[in-house]
Amino acid sequence: MRVAVIGVGLIGGSIGMAASQRLDAETVGFDPDALALALALERGAISHAAGSLEEAVEGADAVFVAAPVSALPALIAEALDAAGPEAVISDVGSTKREVAAVDDERFVGGHPLAGAETAGVGHARADLFDGAVWYLTPTERTSGIRYERLHRMLSAIGARPVAIDPQTHDTLLAIVSHLPHVLANVLAAQAASALGTLGQQLPAAGPSFRDATRVAGASSAIWTDIYMSNRDMLGHAIDETIDRLRVVRETLRAGDATAVTAWNDGAAEARHQLLEPQLGAGELRELRVSVPNRPGVVAHLALELGRAGVNIPDMALYPAPDMSEGVIAFWVAGEDAAAQAQTIIASLGFPVFRA
Amino acid sequence: MRVAVIGVGLIGGSIGMAASQRLDAETVGFDPDALALALALERGAISHAAGSLEEAVEGADAVFVAAPVSALPALIAEALDAAGPEAVISDVGSTKREVAAVDDERFVGGHPLAGAETAGVGHARADLFDGAVWYLTPTERTSGIRYERLHRMLSAIGARPVAIDPQTHDTLLAIVSHLPHVLANVLAAQAASALGTLGQQLPAAGPSFRDATRVAGASSAIWTDIYMSNRDMLGHAIDETIDRLRVVRETLRAGDATAVTAWNDGAAEARHQLLEPQLGAGELRELRVSVPNRPGVVAHLALELGRAGVNIPDMALYPAPDMSEGVIAFWVAGEDAAAQAQTIIASLGFPVFRA
């Protein structure tokens, strides 16, 4: 197998290392930064350094575009132009609606939740994605065969592929990633200003402040793009935060201790709910689904299972010889998840049985 | 030495253990919760369990009131009534303006930045305060001799006593502790609501969300009191956060990438500034200050040095035989801090020399 990596930073370099060590793949990299490319080669993040994107992509079975979000559309288009008809092309951008417009059956958007920082290939490692959710945003155009290949590759390098639609992805990330970064930035700036006015230093305090500002001022080289590419969703999230803060403000102004307690207990309940164990622990169970050979059916099934929180550690496609129909095998973890997946698939009208 | 602890939870119990193990003190505890009191005795957090506050306080050299903030004024008054004329009485409340109104030279407000959670005496330990800032809020009424005794006790149990005025303390804590708790609560509630709407589970995501919500829903038994007792300062802090979020919101709406970068870089700079190493590493240097024997002079000096960020690991008072004047020795860490302290003290009009 030949894997091409366009952009050999922390993420691209780690994909290369993992593909090389865990898939025994030949890995070809390209980066406009010649020093980064040389370091990637030296560290074994890639087995060959290409002189251009075209050269890297030529003959690749899978192509990962790992560049800042604003550079992705152009680079993905170049990669699709240069790639062969059987290749699967993906990206690792932190927002997904823009690349969802790519109209090519060979493309599947992706976003691994690992190593968001711009640490560079010097910090790349083969186990970066172990256990990490790797969102995939297949569309109706996406070829099921290519989706399956990508899903299996990602599982094999240790990640947990989860299908999600691009709009849901960007709304979700606005809340669980972009908004926390905004709040950390705001709190750090506000505290620095207040401490200056008070003539005080930050005490070596308890964990609340340190934790709350740990991601403040993350690299602008990455984060300006992320904020800008998701500015509508992030804006809505900020609006809601402002509304919620206003409610707290009014409760404090009113001096209503009972309401303060109810609000605080509500947050405890919310946190508990967020951290409840996810579906999907236990032995792998296999489900087999008969599907017609039409575009989008694999994406549709994967998205519905992802939406229900069913983890799919592995999957396989078995097309019929005449390609008129096929069978998809899904492996899910634990009896509860298997039963839930079976119910969901059946309700979508596909014949499904336990293998 | 005899130390009384009123309220034997995590903080009170740890004070008892530290005083017992590090000051070789006899420690007497009282708690309305008989089970907590028995456990404190069993764990060695106190050497005697008293049947009442009065019994615990009788004959004590130092009294620590470690109860929820709303219970402090009444308990401090009871402790002052029961304590002898030479005792020093302190508390460990997270807000300090209310107890600053206590009009008794034996009282010094206090607040250790350690173990804010209501973990109970089962988690008490003698090293809980090692290296932790322990704010002290002496007033003009506070006796210098008692302030010195308390300062030395706290240093001896491992803490870093820092004098601060109550208003500054409460403003500071609103920013570095209470506001981060509010933001964590708001983010947890908002995320739980959004994930419910999206039908998604929280991904085992990067650190930003976990860190940002770690303190969400902290025990209402403690935090309702803290929020309520500092609701004006916290309210101002929330207002400022809302204003800052509005600016971010408008910048995103305008789609101004340059402004987004400037804002994000500003947060990086703020974080850097907050985490700059504090003054006060290096060998201890001694400063001697001649002071008139009048109320408030020790508090005044300690507050000015605390305001400048000068750490005072140790101090001692040497009254003249006729008590008309005295010498205060301050030990500060490192040459820079010593020079700064000398300048500050001289500028306040006190003769100061290096010992």
Short mmCIF file of N, CA and C in Angstrom, two decimals, chain A residues 113 135 164 168 171-172 175-177 179-183 185-195 198-203 205 208-209 211 213-220 224 227-228 231 234-235 237-242 244-246 248-249 252-257 260-261 263-265 267-268 270-271 273-274 278-279 307 309, chain B residues 113 135 164 168 171-172 175-177 179-183 185-195 198-203 205 208-209 211 213-220 224 227-228 231 234-235 237-242 244-246 248-249 252-257 260-261 263-265 267-268 270-271 274-275 278-279 307 309:
data_model
loop_
_atom_site.label_atom_id
_atom_site.label_comp_id
_atom_site.label_asym_id
_atom_site.label_seq_id
_atom_site.Cartn_x
_atom_site.Cartn_y
_atom_site.Cartn_z
N LEU A 113 -9.26 13.73 16.32
CA LEU A 113 -9.21 14.54 17.55
C LEU A 113 -7.95 14.20 18.32
N TYR A 135 -13.22 11.74 13.16
CA TYR A 135 -14.48 11.99 12.46
C TYR A 135 -14.29 11.86 10.96
N ILE A 164 -20.02 11.29 10.68
CA ILE A 164 -20.82 12.40 11.17
C ILE A 164 -21.06 13.33 9.99
N THR A 168 -23.29 18.85 11.58
CA THR A 168 -23.25 18.41 12.98
C THR A 168 -21.83 18.47 13.53
N THR A 171 -20.97 22.10 14.33
CA THR A 171 -21.71 22.57 15.50
C THR A 171 -21.12 21.98 16.78
N LEU A 172 -20.85 20.68 16.71
CA LEU A 172 -20.27 19.98 17.86
C LEU A 172 -18.91 20.55 18.23
N ILE A 175 -18.76 23.78 20.06
CA ILE A 175 -19.03 23.70 21.50
C ILE A 175 -17.89 23.04 22.27
N VAL A 176 -17.40 21.92 21.78
CA VAL A 176 -16.44 21.17 22.61
C VAL A 176 -14.98 21.55 22.37
N SER A 177 -14.73 22.37 21.35
CA SER A 177 -13.33 22.75 21.11
C SER A 177 -13.15 24.25 20.91
N LEU A 179 -15.27 26.94 21.29
CA LEU A 179 -15.73 27.77 22.41
C LEU A 179 -14.82 27.67 23.64
N PRO A 180 -14.40 26.47 24.05
CA PRO A 180 -13.44 26.42 25.17
C PRO A 180 -12.16 27.23 24.90
N HIS A 181 -11.71 27.23 23.66
CA HIS A 181 -10.53 28.05 23.35
C HIS A 181 -10.86 29.54 23.50
N VAL A 182 -12.03 29.94 23.03
CA VAL A 182 -12.43 31.36 23.17
C VAL A 182 -12.50 31.74 24.64
N LEU A 183 -13.13 30.89 25.45
CA LEU A 183 -13.27 31.21 26.88
C LEU A 183 -11.91 31.26 27.56
N ASN A 185 -9.09 32.10 26.14
CA ASN A 185 -8.47 33.36 25.70
C ASN A 185 -9.03 34.54 26.48
N VAL A 186 -10.35 34.58 26.59
CA VAL A 186 -11.00 35.71 27.27
C VAL A 186 -10.59 35.75 28.74
N LEU A 187 -10.58 34.59 29.38
CA LEU A 187 -10.24 34.55 30.80
C LEU A 187 -8.78 34.96 31.03
N ALA A 188 -7.89 34.49 30.18
CA ALA A 188 -6.47 34.85 30.33
C ALA A 188 -6.29 36.35 30.18
N ALA A 189 -6.92 36.93 29.16
CA ALA A 189 -6.77 38.37 28.92
C ALA A 189 -7.38 39.17 30.07
N GLN A 190 -8.56 38.73 30.52
CA GLN A 190 -9.23 39.44 31.61
C GLN A 190 -8.41 39.35 32.89
N ALA A 191 -7.86 38.20 33.18
CA ALA A 191 -7.09 38.03 34.42
C ALA A 191 -5.79 38.83 34.36
N ALA A 192 -5.11 38.82 33.21
CA ALA A 192 -3.87 39.58 33.10
C ALA A 192 -4.15 41.07 33.32
N SER A 193 -5.25 41.52 32.76
CA SER A 193 -5.62 42.93 32.93
C SER A 193 -5.96 43.24 34.39
N ALA A 194 -6.76 42.37 35.01
CA ALA A 194 -7.17 42.61 36.40
C ALA A 194 -5.99 42.54 37.36
N LEU A 195 -5.12 41.57 37.17
CA LEU A 195 -3.97 41.44 38.07
C LEU A 195 -3.06 42.65 37.92
N LEU A 198 -4.68 45.39 39.86
CA LEU A 198 -4.61 45.13 41.31
C LEU A 198 -3.17 45.16 41.82
N GLY A 199 -2.20 45.13 40.92
CA GLY A 199 -0.80 45.04 41.36
C GLY A 199 -0.50 43.70 42.01
N GLN A 200 -1.21 42.66 41.56
CA GLN A 200 -1.02 41.34 42.16
C GLN A 200 -0.44 40.38 41.14
N GLN A 201 0.20 39.35 41.64
CA GLN A 201 0.64 38.27 40.78
C GLN A 201 -0.33 37.12 40.89
N LEU A 202 -0.35 36.31 39.84
CA LEU A 202 -1.18 35.12 39.89
C LEU A 202 -0.68 34.21 41.00
N PRO A 203 -1.51 33.90 41.99
CA PRO A 203 -1.04 32.97 43.02
C PRO A 203 -0.87 31.58 42.42
N ALA A 205 -2.16 29.00 42.38
CA ALA A 205 -3.50 28.71 42.90
C ALA A 205 -3.92 27.28 42.63
N SER A 208 -8.38 25.44 39.22
CA SER A 208 -9.44 25.96 38.37
C SER A 208 -8.93 26.94 37.34
N PHE A 209 -8.08 27.88 37.74
CA PHE A 209 -7.61 28.87 36.78
C PHE A 209 -6.63 28.27 35.78
N ASP A 211 -6.38 25.18 34.77
CA ASP A 211 -7.11 24.34 33.82
C ASP A 211 -7.87 25.19 32.81
N THR A 213 -7.36 28.07 31.63
CA THR A 213 -6.61 28.88 30.66
C THR A 213 -5.51 28.10 29.96
N ARG A 214 -5.53 26.78 30.12
CA ARG A 214 -4.41 26.01 29.57
C ARG A 214 -4.28 26.17 28.06
N VAL A 215 -5.39 26.25 27.35
CA VAL A 215 -5.30 26.35 25.89
C VAL A 215 -5.34 27.79 25.39
N ALA A 216 -5.24 28.76 26.31
CA ALA A 216 -5.29 30.16 25.87
C ALA A 216 -4.13 30.47 24.92
N GLY A 217 -4.45 31.25 23.87
CA GLY A 217 -3.40 31.69 22.96
C GLY A 217 -2.75 30.55 22.20
N ALA A 218 -3.54 29.54 21.84
CA ALA A 218 -3.00 28.47 20.98
C ALA A 218 -2.57 29.10 19.65
N SER A 219 -1.63 28.45 18.99
CA SER A 219 -1.00 29.02 17.79
C SER A 219 -1.99 29.65 16.80
N SER A 220 -1.78 30.93 16.52
CA SER A 220 -2.64 31.62 15.55
C SER A 220 -2.51 31.02 14.16
N THR A 224 -6.48 30.84 13.89
CA THR A 224 -7.21 31.88 13.15
C THR A 224 -8.06 31.23 12.06
N TYR A 227 -11.08 29.41 13.73
CA TYR A 227 -12.11 30.37 14.14
C TYR A 227 -12.85 30.92 12.92
N MET A 228 -12.08 31.29 11.89
CA MET A 228 -12.70 31.92 10.73
C MET A 228 -13.58 30.93 9.96
N ARG A 231 -16.89 30.43 11.91
CA ARG A 231 -17.27 31.62 12.67
C ARG A 231 -18.78 31.76 12.86
N LEU A 234 -19.55 29.10 15.71
CA LEU A 234 -18.90 29.57 16.93
C LEU A 234 -19.61 30.83 17.45
N GLY A 235 -20.02 31.67 16.52
CA GLY A 235 -20.75 32.88 16.92
C GLY A 235 -22.04 32.54 17.65
N ALA A 237 -22.63 29.82 19.30
CA ALA A 237 -22.25 29.26 20.61
C ALA A 237 -21.90 30.38 21.59
N ILE A 238 -21.16 31.39 21.11
CA ILE A 238 -20.80 32.52 21.98
C ILE A 238 -22.06 33.27 22.41
N ASP A 239 -22.99 33.46 21.48
CA ASP A 239 -24.25 34.12 21.84
C ASP A 239 -24.94 33.38 22.98
N GLU A 240 -24.96 32.06 22.88
CA GLU A 240 -25.63 31.29 23.93
C GLU A 240 -24.88 31.41 25.25
N THR A 241 -23.56 31.41 25.18
CA THR A 241 -22.77 31.57 26.41
C THR A 241 -23.08 32.92 27.06
N ILE A 242 -23.14 33.97 26.25
CA ILE A 242 -23.46 35.29 26.78
C ILE A 242 -24.83 35.26 27.46
N ARG A 244 -26.35 32.72 28.79
CA ARG A 244 -26.27 31.95 30.03
C ARG A 244 -25.54 32.73 31.13
N LEU A 245 -24.51 33.47 30.74
CA LEU A 245 -23.80 34.29 31.73
C LEU A 245 -24.72 35.39 32.27
N ARG A 246 -25.57 35.95 31.39
CA ARG A 246 -26.51 36.98 31.84
C ARG A 246 -27.46 36.43 32.90
N VAL A 248 -26.83 33.96 34.98
CA VAL A 248 -26.06 33.83 36.23
C VAL A 248 -25.92 35.21 36.89
N ARG A 249 -25.61 36.20 36.05
CA ARG A 249 -25.44 37.57 36.54
C ARG A 249 -26.69 38.07 37.27
N LEU A 252 -27.20 36.29 40.62
CA LEU A 252 -26.32 36.85 41.65
C LEU A 252 -26.84 38.20 42.11
N ARG A 253 -27.27 39.02 41.16
CA ARG A 253 -27.75 40.36 41.50
C ARG A 253 -28.96 40.25 42.44
N ALA A 254 -29.82 39.27 42.15
CA ALA A 254 -31.01 39.09 42.97
C ALA A 254 -30.67 38.49 44.34
N GLY A 255 -29.46 37.96 44.49
CA GLY A 255 -29.07 37.39 45.78
C GLY A 255 -29.87 36.15 46.13
N ASP A 256 -30.22 35.39 45.12
CA ASP A 256 -31.10 34.24 45.33
C ASP A 256 -30.26 32.97 45.50
N ALA A 257 -29.97 32.63 46.75
CA ALA A 257 -29.09 31.48 47.02
C ALA A 257 -29.69 30.17 46.52
N VAL A 260 -28.99 29.97 42.91
CA VAL A 260 -27.57 29.71 42.69
C VAL A 260 -27.28 28.22 42.87
N THR A 261 -27.84 27.65 43.93
CA THR A 261 -27.65 26.22 44.18
C THR A 261 -28.23 25.38 43.05
N TRP A 263 -28.69 26.23 39.96
CA TRP A 263 -27.83 26.39 38.77
C TRP A 263 -26.56 25.56 38.91
N ASN A 264 -25.95 25.61 40.08
CA ASN A 264 -24.70 24.87 40.29
C ASN A 264 -24.95 23.36 40.26
N ASP A 265 -26.03 22.92 40.86
CA ASP A 265 -26.36 21.49 40.81
C ASP A 265 -26.65 21.05 39.38
N ALA A 267 -25.21 22.21 36.75
CA ALA A 267 -23.92 22.05 36.08
C ALA A 267 -23.29 20.71 36.47
N ALA A 268 -23.45 20.33 37.74
CA ALA A 268 -22.92 19.03 38.18
C ALA A 268 -23.60 17.91 37.41
N ALA A 270 -25.04 18.17 34.47
CA ALA A 270 -24.61 18.25 33.06
C ALA A 270 -23.25 17.58 32.88
N ARG A 271 -22.35 17.85 33.82
CA ARG A 271 -21.01 17.27 33.70
C ARG A 271 -21.09 15.74 33.82
N GLN A 273 -23.60 13.87 33.05
CA GLN A 273 -24.21 13.38 31.82
C GLN A 273 -23.18 13.33 30.69
N LEU A 274 -22.32 14.36 30.63
CA LEU A 274 -21.31 14.42 29.56
C LEU A 274 -20.29 13.29 29.70
N GLN A 278 -19.54 5.85 27.39
CA GLN A 278 -20.14 5.75 26.07
C GLN A 278 -20.51 4.31 25.76
N LEU A 279 -21.44 4.18 24.86
CA LEU A 279 -21.81 2.87 24.33
C LEU A 279 -20.59 2.26 23.68
N ARG A 307 -24.42 8.70 14.55
CA ARG A 307 -25.37 9.59 15.22
C ARG A 307 -25.89 8.98 16.51
N GLY A 309 -24.19 7.07 18.36
CA GLY A 309 -23.08 6.84 19.29
C GLY A 309 -22.55 5.42 19.25
N LEU B 113 -4.90 28.68 49.71
CA LEU B 113 -5.30 28.24 48.37
C LEU B 113 -4.95 26.77 48.20
N TYR B 135 -3.40 33.39 51.95
CA TYR B 135 -3.65 34.82 52.08
C TYR B 135 -4.02 35.18 53.51
N ILE B 164 -2.68 40.62 52.15
CA ILE B 164 -3.46 41.24 51.08
C ILE B 164 -4.65 41.92 51.74
N THR B 168 -9.00 43.65 47.74
CA THR B 168 -8.16 43.12 46.66
C THR B 168 -8.27 41.61 46.59
N THR B 171 -11.56 40.67 44.92
CA THR B 171 -11.53 40.98 43.49
C THR B 171 -10.67 39.95 42.76
N LEU B 172 -9.51 39.67 43.34
CA LEU B 172 -8.59 38.70 42.75
C LEU B 172 -9.22 37.31 42.65
N ILE B 175 -11.72 36.67 39.96
CA ILE B 175 -11.15 36.43 38.62
C ILE B 175 -10.48 35.05 38.52
N VAL B 176 -9.66 34.71 39.50
CA VAL B 176 -8.84 33.50 39.33
C VAL B 176 -9.50 32.24 39.87
N SER B 177 -10.63 32.38 40.55
CA SER B 177 -11.28 31.18 41.08
C SER B 177 -12.78 31.14 40.79
N LEU B 179 -14.85 33.11 38.86
CA LEU B 179 -15.22 33.20 37.44
C LEU B 179 -14.88 31.91 36.67
N PRO B 180 -13.70 31.32 36.85
CA PRO B 180 -13.45 30.03 36.17
C PRO B 180 -14.49 28.97 36.53
N HIS B 181 -14.96 28.97 37.78
CA HIS B 181 -16.01 28.01 38.13
C HIS B 181 -17.31 28.33 37.39
N VAL B 182 -17.65 29.61 37.30
CA VAL B 182 -18.87 29.99 36.57
C VAL B 182 -18.76 29.57 35.11
N LEU B 183 -17.61 29.85 34.48
CA LEU B 183 -17.45 29.51 33.07
C LEU B 183 -17.50 27.99 32.86
N ASN B 185 -19.17 25.88 34.71
CA ASN B 185 -20.59 25.51 34.86
C ASN B 185 -21.37 25.81 33.58
N VAL B 186 -21.16 27.01 33.06
CA VAL B 186 -21.91 27.44 31.87
C VAL B 186 -21.56 26.55 30.69
N LEU B 187 -20.28 26.27 30.51
CA LEU B 187 -19.85 25.45 29.37
C LEU B 187 -20.38 24.03 29.48
N ALA B 188 -20.36 23.46 30.69
CA ALA B 188 -20.87 22.10 30.87
C ALA B 188 -22.36 22.04 30.54
N ALA B 189 -23.11 23.02 31.05
CA ALA B 189 -24.56 23.02 30.81
C ALA B 189 -24.85 23.23 29.32
N GLN B 190 -24.12 24.17 28.71
CA GLN B 190 -24.34 24.45 27.29
C GLN B 190 -24.00 23.23 26.43
N ALA B 191 -22.91 22.56 26.74
CA ALA B 191 -22.49 21.40 25.95
C ALA B 191 -23.46 20.24 26.11
N ALA B 192 -23.91 20.01 27.35
CA ALA B 192 -24.85 18.90 27.57
C ALA B 192 -26.12 19.15 26.77
N SER B 193 -26.58 20.41 26.78
CA SER B 193 -27.78 20.76 26.03
C SER B 193 -27.56 20.58 24.53
N ALA B 194 -26.43 21.08 24.03
CA ALA B 194 -26.16 21.00 22.58
C ALA B 194 -25.99 19.56 22.12
N LEU B 195 -25.26 18.75 22.90
CA LEU B 195 -25.04 17.36 22.51
C LEU B 195 -26.36 16.61 22.49
N LEU B 198 -28.06 17.57 19.32
CA LEU B 198 -27.39 17.01 18.14
C LEU B 198 -27.48 15.49 18.11
N GLY B 199 -27.89 14.88 19.24
CA GLY B 199 -27.89 13.42 19.31
C GLY B 199 -26.49 12.86 19.29
N GLN B 200 -25.53 13.62 19.82
CA GLN B 200 -24.13 13.19 19.81
C GLN B 200 -23.64 12.96 21.23
N GLN B 201 -22.61 12.12 21.33
CA GLN B 201 -21.94 11.97 22.61
C GLN B 201 -20.69 12.80 22.62
N LEU B 202 -20.24 13.14 23.81
CA LEU B 202 -18.98 13.86 23.93
C LEU B 202 -17.86 12.96 23.42
N PRO B 203 -17.12 13.42 22.39
CA PRO B 203 -16.02 12.57 21.95
C PRO B 203 -14.92 12.56 23.00
N ALA B 205 -12.31 13.68 23.54
CA ALA B 205 -11.66 14.73 22.76
C ALA B 205 -10.35 15.15 23.38
N SER B 208 -8.98 20.41 25.66
CA SER B 208 -9.57 21.73 25.90
C SER B 208 -10.90 21.65 26.64
N PHE B 209 -11.78 20.76 26.21
CA PHE B 209 -13.08 20.69 26.86
C PHE B 209 -12.99 20.08 28.25
N ASP B 211 -10.45 20.05 30.30
CA ASP B 211 -9.84 21.03 31.21
C ASP B 211 -10.83 22.13 31.56
N THR B 213 -13.97 22.20 31.79
CA THR B 213 -15.15 21.85 32.58
C THR B 213 -14.80 21.04 33.82
N ARG B 214 -13.52 20.94 34.14
CA ARG B 214 -13.14 20.04 35.23
C ARG B 214 -13.79 20.44 36.56
N VAL B 215 -13.91 21.74 36.81
CA VAL B 215 -14.46 22.16 38.10
C VAL B 215 -15.97 22.42 38.04
N ALA B 216 -16.60 22.08 36.92
CA ALA B 216 -18.05 22.33 36.81
C ALA B 216 -18.81 21.58 37.90
N GLY B 217 -19.80 22.28 38.47
CA GLY B 217 -20.66 21.63 39.45
C GLY B 217 -19.94 21.24 40.72
N ALA B 218 -18.97 22.04 41.14
CA ALA B 218 -18.32 21.81 42.44
C ALA B 218 -19.39 21.88 43.53
N SER B 219 -19.13 21.21 44.64
CA SER B 219 -20.13 21.06 45.70
C SER B 219 -20.88 22.35 46.06
N SER B 220 -22.19 22.30 45.93
CA SER B 220 -23.01 23.47 46.28
C SER B 220 -22.90 23.81 47.76
N THR B 224 -22.19 27.61 46.82
CA THR B 224 -23.27 28.59 46.89
C THR B 224 -22.87 29.74 47.81
N TYR B 227 -20.16 31.92 46.03
CA TYR B 227 -20.77 32.78 45.01
C TYR B 227 -21.55 33.92 45.67
N MET B 228 -22.33 33.56 46.69
CA MET B 228 -23.19 34.58 47.32
C MET B 228 -22.36 35.63 48.05
N ARG B 231 -20.79 38.04 45.47
CA ARG B 231 -21.60 38.18 44.27
C ARG B 231 -21.43 39.52 43.58
N LEU B 234 -17.93 39.15 41.74
CA LEU B 234 -18.09 38.14 40.70
C LEU B 234 -18.99 38.68 39.59
N GLY B 235 -20.02 39.41 39.99
CA GLY B 235 -20.90 40.03 39.00
C GLY B 235 -20.15 40.96 38.07
N ALA B 237 -17.02 40.83 37.36
CA ALA B 237 -16.15 40.00 36.52
C ALA B 237 -16.94 39.38 35.37
N ILE B 238 -18.16 38.90 35.67
CA ILE B 238 -19.00 38.31 34.62
C ILE B 238 -19.37 39.36 33.58
N ASP B 239 -19.69 40.58 34.06
CA ASP B 239 -20.00 41.66 33.12
C ASP B 239 -18.85 41.88 32.14
N GLU B 240 -17.64 41.88 32.69
CA GLU B 240 -16.49 42.11 31.82
C GLU B 240 -16.30 40.95 30.84
N THR B 241 -16.53 39.73 31.32
CA THR B 241 -16.43 38.58 30.41
C THR B 241 -17.44 38.70 29.27
N ILE B 242 -18.67 39.09 29.62
CA ILE B 242 -19.69 39.27 28.59
C ILE B 242 -19.23 40.32 27.57
N ARG B 244 -16.19 41.17 26.81
CA ARG B 244 -15.10 40.63 26.00
C ARG B 244 -15.61 39.61 24.99
N LEU B 245 -16.59 38.80 25.38
CA LEU B 245 -17.17 37.83 24.44
C LEU B 245 -17.89 38.56 23.31
N ARG B 246 -18.55 39.68 23.63
CA ARG B 246 -19.23 40.46 22.59
C ARG B 246 -18.24 40.96 21.54
N VAL B 248 -15.37 39.53 20.73
CA VAL B 248 -14.99 38.38 19.91
C VAL B 248 -16.09 38.09 18.89
N ARG B 249 -17.33 38.13 19.39
CA ARG B 249 -18.50 37.86 18.54
C ARG B 249 -18.53 38.79 17.34
N LEU B 252 -15.74 38.05 14.82
CA LEU B 252 -16.08 36.90 13.99
C LEU B 252 -17.13 37.28 12.95
N ARG B 253 -18.13 38.05 13.39
CA ARG B 253 -19.20 38.44 12.47
C ARG B 253 -18.61 39.24 11.30
N ALA B 254 -17.65 40.11 11.64
CA ALA B 254 -17.03 40.94 10.60
C ALA B 254 -16.10 40.11 9.70
N GLY B 255 -15.77 38.90 10.13
CA GLY B 255 -14.89 38.06 9.32
C GLY B 255 -13.49 38.63 9.17
N ASP B 256 -13.04 39.31 10.22
CA ASP B 256 -11.75 40.01 10.16
C ASP B 256 -10.64 39.11 10.72
N ALA B 257 -9.98 38.38 9.81
CA ALA B 257 -8.96 37.41 10.23
C ALA B 257 -7.79 38.09 10.94
N VAL B 260 -8.84 38.67 14.43
CA VAL B 260 -8.89 37.39 15.16
C VAL B 260 -7.49 36.99 15.60
N THR B 261 -6.53 37.14 14.69
CA THR B 261 -5.14 36.80 15.02
C THR B 261 -4.61 37.71 16.14
N TRP B 263 -6.30 39.23 18.43
CA TRP B 263 -6.95 38.85 19.68
C TRP B 263 -6.33 37.57 20.24
N ASN B 264 -6.12 36.59 19.39
CA ASN B 264 -5.56 35.31 19.84
C ASN B 264 -4.11 35.49 20.33
N ASP B 265 -3.33 36.28 19.60
CA ASP B 265 -1.95 36.55 20.03
C ASP B 265 -1.94 37.29 21.37
N ALA B 267 -4.07 36.90 23.74
CA ALA B 267 -4.32 35.90 24.79
C ALA B 267 -3.05 35.12 25.10
N ALA B 268 -2.26 34.82 24.06
CA ALA B 268 -1.00 34.12 24.28
C ALA B 268 -0.08 34.97 25.14
N ALA B 270 -1.01 37.34 27.22
CA ALA B 270 -1.59 37.42 28.57
C ALA B 270 -1.23 36.17 29.37
N ARG B 271 -1.34 35.03 28.74
CA ARG B 271 -1.03 33.79 29.45
C ARG B 271 0.44 33.76 29.85
N LEU B 274 0.94 35.96 32.78
CA LEU B 274 0.40 35.38 34.01
C LEU B 274 1.33 34.33 34.58
N LEU B 275 2.00 33.61 33.71
CA LEU B 275 2.80 32.49 34.19
C LEU B 275 4.26 32.85 34.38
N GLN B 278 7.51 34.10 39.43
CA GLN B 278 7.30 35.10 40.46
C GLN B 278 8.62 35.49 41.11
N LEU B 279 8.61 36.68 41.63
CA LEU B 279 9.74 37.14 42.44
C LEU B 279 9.93 36.19 43.61
N ARG B 307 1.67 43.26 48.24
CA ARG B 307 1.18 43.94 47.05
C ARG B 307 2.24 43.97 45.95
N GLY B 309 4.35 41.66 45.49
CA GLY B 309 4.67 40.30 45.10
C GLY B 309 5.91 39.76 45.80
#
